[in-house]
Coordinates of C-alpha atoms (C1' of nucleotides) in Angstrom, one line a residue:
Chain A
M1 CA -20.0 4.6 -14.1
M2 CA -19.4 1.2 -14.8
A3 CA -21.9 -2.2 -13.6
L4 CA -20.7 -5.3 -12.9
V5 CA -23.7 -8.4 -13.9
D6 CA -22.6 -11.6 -12.8
A7 CA -25.1 -14.6 -12.9
N8 CA -25.3 -16.4 -10.0
N9 CA -23.6 -20.8 -10.4
F10 CA -24.8 -19.2 -13.7
Y11 CA -24.2 -23.5 -15.0
V12 CA -25.8 -25.1 -11.9
S13 CA -28.4 -21.8 -12.5
C14 CA -29.2 -22.8 -16.0
E15 CA -30.0 -26.8 -15.1
R16 CA -32.0 -25.6 -12.9
V17 CA -34.3 -23.8 -14.8
F18 CA -35.3 -26.7 -16.6
R19 CA -35.1 -28.6 -13.8
P20 CA -36.5 -27.0 -10.6
A21 CA -36.3 -30.4 -8.3
L22 CA -32.3 -29.2 -8.4
E23 CA -33.4 -26.1 -6.4
G24 CA -32.0 -26.9 -2.4
H25 CA -29.8 -29.9 -3.6
P26 CA -25.9 -29.6 -3.5
V27 CA -26.0 -29.4 -7.5
V28 CA -22.7 -29.9 -9.6
V29 CA -21.9 -29.2 -13.3
L30 CA -19.0 -31.4 -14.7
S31 CA -16.1 -30.7 -17.6
N32 CA -16.3 -33.2 -20.3
N33 CA -16.7 -36.5 -20.1
D34 CA -17.5 -35.4 -16.1
G35 CA -14.3 -35.0 -15.0
C36 CA -13.9 -32.6 -12.5
A37 CA -17.2 -30.1 -11.1
I38 CA -16.8 -26.4 -13.4
A39 CA -19.5 -25.3 -11.2
R40 CA -21.3 -25.3 -7.9
S41 CA -24.5 -24.7 -6.1
E42 CA -24.4 -23.0 -2.9
E43 CA -25.1 -26.5 -1.2
A44 CA -21.9 -27.8 -3.0
K45 CA -19.9 -25.2 -2.1
A46 CA -21.4 -25.2 1.6
L47 CA -20.0 -29.6 1.6
G48 CA -16.2 -28.7 0.7
I49 CA -16.8 -29.1 -3.3
R50 CA -13.7 -26.8 -4.8
M51 CA -13.7 -25.4 -8.4
G52 CA -11.9 -28.3 -10.4
H53 CA -12.1 -31.2 -8.1
P54 CA -12.1 -34.2 -8.9
W55 CA -15.5 -36.2 -9.7
F56 CA -14.6 -39.5 -7.9
Q57 CA -13.5 -37.6 -5.2
V58 CA -16.9 -35.9 -5.1
R59 CA -19.6 -38.1 -5.9
S60 CA -20.1 -40.4 -2.4
L61 CA -20.7 -36.5 -0.8
P62 CA -24.8 -37.0 0.8
G63 CA -27.0 -35.8 -1.6
V64 CA -24.3 -34.5 -4.7
V65 CA -25.9 -34.2 -8.2
G66 CA -24.0 -34.4 -11.0
L67 CA -24.4 -33.2 -14.4
S68 CA -22.5 -33.6 -17.2
A69 CA -22.0 -30.4 -19.1
N70 CA -24.6 -29.1 -21.3
F71 CA -22.5 -26.0 -23.5
V72 CA -25.5 -25.5 -26.4
L73 CA -27.6 -24.8 -23.8
Y74 CA -25.5 -22.4 -21.3
G75 CA -24.7 -20.6 -24.8
D76 CA -28.4 -20.2 -25.6
M77 CA -29.1 -19.2 -21.9
S78 CA -26.2 -17.1 -22.3
S79 CA -27.4 -14.6 -25.1
R80 CA -30.4 -14.0 -23.6
F81 CA -28.9 -12.7 -20.6
M82 CA -26.8 -10.5 -22.3
A83 CA -29.2 -9.1 -25.0
I84 CA -31.1 -8.2 -21.1
C85 CA -28.4 -6.5 -19.7
A86 CA -27.8 -4.8 -23.0
G87 CA -30.5 -2.5 -21.8
L88 CA -29.0 -1.8 -18.8
G89 CA -26.9 1.2 -20.1
P90 CA -25.5 2.7 -23.4
S91 CA -22.8 0.1 -24.1
Q92 CA -22.0 -3.2 -22.8
E93 CA -18.5 -5.6 -22.7
I94 CA -19.6 -8.9 -23.1
Y95 CA -17.1 -10.0 -20.4
S96 CA -17.3 -14.1 -20.1
I97 CA -20.0 -16.7 -21.0
D98 CA -21.6 -15.3 -17.4
E99 CA -20.9 -12.1 -17.0
C100 CA -20.9 -8.4 -18.5
F101 CA -19.7 -4.9 -17.9
V102 CA -22.1 -2.1 -18.9
D103 CA -21.1 1.6 -19.0
L104 CA -23.5 3.7 -17.7
T105 CA -22.3 6.8 -18.6
G106 CA -25.3 9.7 -18.5
V107 CA -27.7 6.9 -17.0
G108 CA -30.0 8.0 -13.8
Q109 CA -30.6 6.4 -10.9
V110 CA -28.5 3.5 -10.8
V111 CA -29.7 1.3 -8.1
E112 CA -33.5 1.5 -9.1
R113 CA -32.5 0.7 -12.9
A114 CA -29.9 -2.5 -11.8
A115 CA -32.7 -3.7 -9.6
F116 CA -35.5 -3.4 -12.1
F117 CA -32.6 -5.3 -14.4
R118 CA -32.4 -7.6 -12.0
Q119 CA -35.1 -8.5 -11.6
R120 CA -36.1 -8.4 -15.2
I121 CA -33.7 -11.2 -15.1
H122 CA -34.7 -13.3 -13.3
S123 CA -38.4 -12.8 -13.9
W124 CA -38.3 -13.4 -18.5
L125 CA -34.9 -16.3 -18.0
G126 CA -35.4 -17.7 -13.9
L127 CA -31.5 -17.5 -12.8
P128 CA -30.3 -15.2 -10.2
C129 CA -28.1 -12.7 -10.4
G130 CA -26.3 -9.7 -8.6
I131 CA -25.2 -6.2 -9.8
G132 CA -21.5 -4.2 -9.0
L133 CA -22.0 -0.5 -9.6
G134 CA -18.7 2.3 -9.3
S135 CA -16.3 4.3 -11.2
T136 CA -14.4 1.9 -12.5
K137 CA -14.4 -1.8 -13.6
T138 CA -12.3 -3.0 -11.1
L139 CA -15.2 -1.2 -8.5
A140 CA -17.5 -2.7 -10.1
K141 CA -16.0 -5.8 -9.8
L142 CA -15.1 -5.5 -6.0
A143 CA -18.6 -4.4 -5.3
N144 CA -20.2 -7.1 -7.7
H145 CA -18.4 -9.4 -4.8
V146 CA -19.7 -7.5 -2.6
A147 CA -23.7 -7.7 -4.0
K148 CA -23.3 -11.3 -3.7
S149 CA -21.2 -11.8 -0.2
A150 CA -23.7 -9.6 1.7
A151 CA -26.7 -12.3 0.4
R152 CA -24.9 -14.8 0.6
K153 CA -22.9 -15.1 4.0
P154 CA -25.7 -12.8 6.2
G155 CA -22.3 -10.1 8.5
S156 CA -19.7 -10.1 5.6
Y157 CA -21.5 -6.5 4.2
P158 CA -23.5 -4.4 5.4
A159 CA -26.9 -6.5 4.3
E160 CA -28.5 -3.1 1.7
F161 CA -26.1 -4.3 0.0
A162 CA -27.2 -7.8 -1.4
H163 CA -27.7 -8.1 -4.5
V164 CA -26.8 -5.0 -5.9
C165 CA -23.6 -2.3 -4.6
N166 CA -23.5 0.3 -5.5
L167 CA -19.9 1.4 -3.9
S168 CA -20.2 4.8 -5.5
S169 CA -22.2 6.6 -3.7
L170 CA -20.3 5.8 0.3
P171 CA -18.8 8.3 2.1
P172 CA -15.8 7.5 2.4
S173 CA -15.5 6.3 5.6
D174 CA -17.7 3.6 4.9
F175 CA -15.8 3.4 1.9
D176 CA -13.0 2.1 3.3
A177 CA -14.7 0.1 6.0
V178 CA -15.7 -2.0 2.5
L179 CA -12.5 -2.1 1.6
A180 CA -10.8 -2.9 4.8
A181 CA -13.7 -5.9 4.9
T182 CA -12.5 -7.2 2.1
A183 CA -9.3 -9.6 1.4
V184 CA -6.3 -8.2 -1.2
G185 CA -7.4 -12.0 -2.9
E186 CA -10.3 -10.7 -4.0
V187 CA -9.4 -8.4 -5.6
W188 CA -10.2 -8.6 -10.0
G189 CA -6.6 -8.8 -11.4
V190 CA -5.3 -10.4 -8.2
G191 CA -4.4 -13.8 -8.2
R192 CA -2.8 -17.1 -5.8
R193 CA 0.8 -15.9 -6.3
L194 CA 0.7 -12.3 -6.2
S195 CA -2.0 -12.7 -3.1
A196 CA 0.4 -14.3 -1.3
Q197 CA 4.1 -11.9 -2.7
L198 CA 1.3 -9.2 -1.1
N199 CA 0.9 -10.7 2.0
Q200 CA 4.7 -11.1 2.9
A201 CA 4.7 -7.2 2.0
G202 CA 1.9 -7.0 5.0
V203 CA -0.7 -6.8 2.4
F204 CA -4.2 -7.8 4.2
S205 CA -6.9 -6.0 2.8
A206 CA -8.4 -4.2 -0.5
L207 CA -7.5 -0.8 1.3
D208 CA -4.0 -2.0 2.5
L209 CA -3.7 -2.2 -1.5
A210 CA -5.9 1.2 -2.8
R211 CA -3.1 2.9 -0.1
M212 CA -0.2 1.2 -1.5
D213 CA 2.4 3.8 -3.9
T214 CA 2.0 3.2 -7.3
A215 CA 5.6 4.0 -8.0
L216 CA 6.5 0.5 -5.7
V217 CA 3.6 -1.7 -7.0
R218 CA 5.1 -0.5 -10.4
S219 CA 8.5 -1.7 -9.6
R220 CA 8.2 -3.8 -7.3
W221 CA 5.6 -5.8 -8.9
S222 CA 4.1 -4.6 -12.2
V223 CA 2.8 -2.2 -13.8
V224 CA -0.8 -4.9 -14.0
L225 CA -0.5 -4.5 -10.5
E226 CA -0.5 -0.7 -10.7
R227 CA -3.8 -0.4 -13.3
T228 CA -5.7 -2.4 -10.4
V229 CA -3.9 0.2 -7.5
R230 CA -5.2 3.6 -9.6
E231 CA -8.7 2.1 -10.7
L232 CA -9.5 1.1 -6.3
G233 CA -8.6 4.1 -6.5
G234 CA -11.0 5.4 -8.8
Q235 CA -8.8 6.4 -12.0
S236 CA -9.8 4.6 -14.8
C237 CA -7.8 2.7 -16.7
M238 CA -9.2 -0.2 -18.4
A239 CA -11.3 0.9 -21.5
L240 CA -14.5 -1.0 -22.0
D241 CA -14.0 -3.9 -24.6
D242 CA -17.4 -3.1 -27.0
G243 CA -16.2 -6.3 -28.8
V244 CA -15.2 -5.5 -32.1
T245 CA -11.5 -6.9 -31.9
A246 CA -11.0 -10.2 -33.1
R247 CA -9.6 -12.9 -30.7
Q248 CA -5.8 -13.4 -31.1
Q249 CA -5.8 -16.8 -30.4
I250 CA -8.2 -19.9 -31.1
A251 CA -7.8 -23.2 -29.5
C252 CA -9.8 -25.9 -29.4
T253 CA -8.2 -29.3 -26.6
R254 CA -10.0 -32.2 -25.1
S255 CA -8.8 -34.5 -22.7
F256 CA -10.2 -38.1 -23.6
G257 CA -12.5 -40.0 -21.8
V258 CA -9.8 -43.1 -22.3
R259 CA -6.6 -43.5 -22.7
V260 CA -6.2 -43.1 -26.7
R261 CA -2.3 -45.0 -28.1
E262 CA -2.9 -45.1 -31.5
L263 CA -2.0 -43.1 -34.1
G264 CA -5.6 -43.1 -35.7
P265 CA -8.0 -41.6 -33.2
L266 CA -5.5 -39.2 -32.7
Q267 CA -5.7 -38.2 -36.4
E268 CA -10.1 -37.9 -35.5
A269 CA -9.6 -35.7 -32.3
V270 CA -7.4 -34.0 -33.7
S271 CA -9.2 -32.9 -37.4
A272 CA -12.2 -32.6 -35.3
F273 CA -10.2 -29.9 -32.9
A274 CA -9.4 -28.2 -36.5
T275 CA -12.4 -28.4 -38.0
R276 CA -13.7 -26.6 -35.1
A277 CA -11.9 -24.1 -34.9
A278 CA -11.5 -23.3 -38.8
E279 CA -15.1 -22.4 -38.2
K280 CA -14.5 -20.2 -35.1
L281 CA -12.3 -18.8 -37.3
R282 CA -14.1 -17.8 -40.3
N283 CA -16.1 -16.8 -37.7
Q284 CA -14.4 -13.5 -37.1
N285 CA -13.3 -13.6 -40.3
G286 CA -9.7 -14.4 -39.6
R287 CA -6.5 -16.7 -41.4
A288 CA -4.3 -18.5 -39.2
G289 CA -0.3 -18.0 -39.9
Q290 CA 0.3 -20.6 -37.4
L291 CA -1.0 -23.8 -36.1
M292 CA 0.5 -25.3 -33.3
V293 CA -1.1 -29.2 -32.3
F294 CA 0.0 -30.8 -28.7
I295 CA -0.9 -34.2 -27.1
Q296 CA 0.2 -35.0 -23.9
T297 CA -0.2 -37.8 -21.3
S298 CA -1.8 -38.1 -18.0
P299 CA 0.2 -35.7 -15.7
H300 CA -1.6 -37.3 -12.7
S301 CA -1.0 -40.8 -13.7
R302 CA 2.7 -42.7 -13.0
E303 CA 2.7 -44.3 -16.6
P304 CA 6.0 -42.7 -19.2
Q305 CA 5.2 -39.6 -19.8
Y306 CA 5.3 -37.7 -23.1
A307 CA 4.0 -34.5 -24.2
N308 CA 5.1 -32.5 -27.3
S309 CA 3.0 -29.8 -29.3
A310 CA 4.0 -28.7 -33.4
V311 CA 3.7 -25.7 -34.9
V312 CA 3.1 -25.5 -38.4
E313 CA 3.0 -22.1 -40.5
M314 CA 0.1 -21.3 -42.6
I315 CA 1.5 -19.6 -46.3
P316 CA -1.0 -18.4 -46.6
P317 CA -2.5 -17.7 -44.1
S318 CA -5.4 -19.8 -44.2
H319 CA -9.6 -20.5 -43.2
S320 CA -10.0 -23.8 -45.0
T321 CA -10.6 -26.2 -42.8
I322 CA -9.3 -29.0 -46.0
D323 CA -5.6 -26.8 -44.9
L324 CA -5.9 -26.4 -41.2
V325 CA -7.0 -30.1 -40.8
G326 CA -3.9 -31.4 -43.3
A327 CA -1.7 -29.2 -40.7
A328 CA -2.8 -30.9 -38.7
L329 CA -2.1 -34.0 -39.4
R330 CA 1.3 -32.9 -40.5
G331 CA 2.2 -31.8 -37.3
L332 CA 0.8 -34.6 -35.5
S333 CA 3.2 -37.2 -37.5
G334 CA 5.9 -35.4 -36.9
I335 CA 5.2 -35.0 -32.8
Y336 CA 4.0 -38.7 -32.3
R337 CA 5.5 -41.8 -30.6
V338 CA 4.1 -45.2 -30.0
G339 CA 4.1 -46.8 -26.7
F340 CA 2.0 -44.3 -24.7
N341 CA -1.4 -43.4 -23.9
Y342 CA -2.2 -40.2 -24.4
A343 CA -4.9 -38.5 -22.0
K344 CA -5.2 -35.3 -23.8
A345 CA -5.0 -32.6 -27.7
G346 CA -5.0 -30.3 -28.4
V347 CA -4.9 -27.1 -31.8
I348 CA -4.0 -23.8 -31.1
L349 CA -4.3 -21.5 -34.0
M350 CA -1.9 -18.9 -33.9
D351 CA -0.3 -15.5 -35.6
L352 CA -4.4 -15.0 -36.0
C353 CA -5.1 -11.8 -39.4
S354 CA -8.0 -10.9 -41.5
G355 CA -8.7 -9.9 -44.5
P356 CA -8.5 -11.4 -48.3
V357 CA -5.4 -12.7 -48.7
Q358 CA -4.6 -14.5 -52.3
L359 CA -4.6 -18.5 -52.0
E360 CA -2.4 -19.8 -54.4
F361 CA -5.5 -21.7 -56.4
G362 CA -9.0 -21.7 -56.3
G363 CA -9.4 -19.1 -54.0
E364 CA -13.1 -18.2 -54.9
T365 CA -13.8 -22.3 -55.2
S366 CA -12.8 -22.5 -51.2
E367 CA -13.8 -19.9 -50.2
A368 CA -17.7 -21.5 -51.9
L369 CA -16.5 -24.7 -50.3
M370 CA -16.8 -23.6 -46.9
G371 CA -19.3 -21.2 -45.9
T372 CA -21.2 -23.6 -47.9
M373 CA -20.0 -26.2 -45.5
D374 CA -20.7 -23.4 -42.4
A375 CA -23.9 -23.2 -43.7
I376 CA -24.7 -27.1 -43.4
N377 CA -23.3 -27.6 -40.0
R378 CA -25.5 -24.5 -39.4
R379 CA -28.6 -26.5 -40.2
F380 CA -28.0 -30.3 -39.6
G381 CA -25.9 -29.7 -36.7
R382 CA -22.6 -29.1 -36.4
G383 CA -20.3 -32.1 -37.8
A384 CA -22.6 -33.2 -40.2
I385 CA -20.5 -32.7 -43.3
G386 CA -16.3 -31.8 -42.4
V387 CA -13.0 -33.6 -44.1
A388 CA -12.6 -37.5 -44.2
S389 CA -9.6 -37.9 -42.0
A390 CA -8.8 -40.7 -40.3
L391 CA -6.8 -41.3 -43.4
G392 CA -3.2 -42.1 -43.2
E393 CA -0.6 -39.0 -44.3
G394 CA -0.2 -39.9 -47.9
Q395 CA -3.5 -40.8 -49.3
W396 CA -4.6 -37.9 -47.2
K397 CA -1.7 -35.6 -49.4
M398 CA -3.3 -37.7 -52.7
K399 CA -7.3 -36.6 -51.2
Q400 CA -6.0 -33.1 -51.4
E401 CA -4.7 -33.2 -54.4
L402 CA -7.1 -34.5 -56.0
L403 CA -9.7 -32.8 -54.1
T404 CA -8.6 -29.4 -54.4
P405 CA -8.6 -28.3 -58.8
H406 CA -10.9 -30.5 -59.4
Y407 CA -14.9 -29.0 -59.0
T408 CA -16.3 -29.3 -62.4
T409 CA -19.2 -26.9 -60.7
R410 CA -18.2 -23.4 -60.0
L411 CA -19.2 -23.6 -56.0
S412 CA -19.7 -19.4 -55.6
D413 CA -22.5 -20.3 -57.9
I414 CA -24.7 -21.8 -55.3
P415 CA -26.1 -19.3 -52.8
V416 CA -23.9 -19.9 -49.4
A417 CA -25.9 -18.1 -46.2
R418 CA -23.6 -16.5 -44.2
A419 CA -23.8 -15.3 -41.2
Chain B
dT1 C1' -9.5 -46.8 -12.5
dC2 C1' -11.5 -41.5 -12.2
dT3 C1' -8.1 -34.4 -12.9
dG4 C1' -11.5 -28.3 -17.8
dG5 C1' -11.2 -25.9 -21.8
dG6 C1' -10.9 -22.1 -23.1
dG7 C1' -8.5 -17.0 -23.2
dT8 C1' -5.5 -12.4 -21.9
dC9 C1' -1.9 -9.8 -21.1
dC10 C1' 3.3 -8.5 -19.6
dT11 C1' 8.1 -8.9 -19.2
dA12 C1' 13.0 -10.8 -19.5
dG13 C1' 16.7 -11.9 -22.5
dG14 C1' 18.2 -13.5 -26.7
dA15 C1' 18.8 -12.5 -31.8
dC16 C1' 19.7 -9.2 -34.8
dC17 C1' 20.5 -4.1 -36.6
dC18 C1' 23.1 -0.1 -37.6
Chain C
dT1 C1' 45.6 -5.4 -23.4
dC2 C1' 41.7 -2.8 -24.3
dT3 C1' 36.0 -3.6 -27.7
dG4 C1' 29.7 1.2 -27.4
dG5 C1' 25.3 2.0 -27.5
dG6 C1' 22.0 2.1 -28.9
dG7 C1' 17.3 0.0 -30.9
dT8 C1' 14.0 -3.3 -32.6
dC9 C1' 11.5 -7.7 -33.0
dC10 C1' 10.5 -12.7 -31.3
dT11 C1' 9.6 -16.3 -27.9
dA12 C1' 9.4 -18.3 -23.6
dG13 C1' 7.2 -18.3 -19.8
dG14 C1' 4.0 -16.2 -15.7
dA15 C1' 0.9 -14.1 -14.2
dC16 C1' -4.0 -13.3 -14.0
dC17 C1' -9.2 -13.9 -15.9
dC18 C1' -13.8 -17.1 -16.5

DNA sequence: TCTGGGGTCCTAGGACCC
DNA sequence: TCTGGGGTCCTAGGACCC
């Protein structure tokens, strides 16, 4: 038995915990630079505001409140939420910032227990959530959709499914009725494209999909969709991922608040992205074998368009902010072109590996230096210490060469707070 | 004027090998 | 003129998720 716990309109709900006056108003939380809506209250959804809806098209709607995102707050609320959810069953997979799967193997009275935890999350954190129960992850997801819909849209599903829905306890006819009432596009793993293709083939509901021949699904679509079909039928094909596996990619990318033309500000931005990515990398105790840097103009503007990326090999694989910032700047210098209004840039670390890597020189020094940097930034806030990289490339290279071999104090002798 | 920022997995096809 | 039959690895692109 699997549970899916999902907080409602998570970012908006977090804001409302600290600003109860927002209750009942259409509220959206906005992306960086207040570009578009990334979370919406029920009232905002009722006004027709979509996910990713540009703020400038929304702001004039009556009574809409737009809030700049506060990701530090959401991250903190998420940790508390996950900690409570972890008590629901023996193992947990944190699937995203606002939802987790919990394996309920061996747990009794699952519906009562889920309702109790739902109440606990509400009274301890102030966050509303829905809990779906099913024999597979896909069914738990679907049950969660039912739990939320039954609460929000009376009549969509039987009212007793509101807030907590257990699909695995239903008689077959009731189970089929729920699947028949669910559009195929609501099924986890079926997006817009697949939904359209399935409709074309006469498959409209989750029940239609569940009844498809698996061999046909595999040959005409993919093994991914075949797994979904099997999971709808109660055959578990997706194991719980308890989070010990490290990420395979680390990305830091942003759209700029204003257009950027000059190399200098791009260098600063790219340095900041590489710095942040390096921190994430060290958090999972990894090293990157490749770094990709990209810059692009706005595809929405009619100005001359340019987008390019460069991949820089890290030999040997590194987790050093100094190496990664240097690589990002080298890549940037190769792709930067004069005369464009850049709207976005980013750094992606790839070819990640873990474990000790023999550095060419100063390995121990680099290790301790990065640990010290992370400790300082944890204590005094992100960006408290970093590398000075508004410099031109030539100067940068010189600085790097000067820096690394010239430490006279053994930094490894300085105690370092480890995460 | 103003349009997010992360991630995952799978497949097809080309390069290369024996 | 006639031109094998595998295998692996890598990459780009497409689909999906939140």
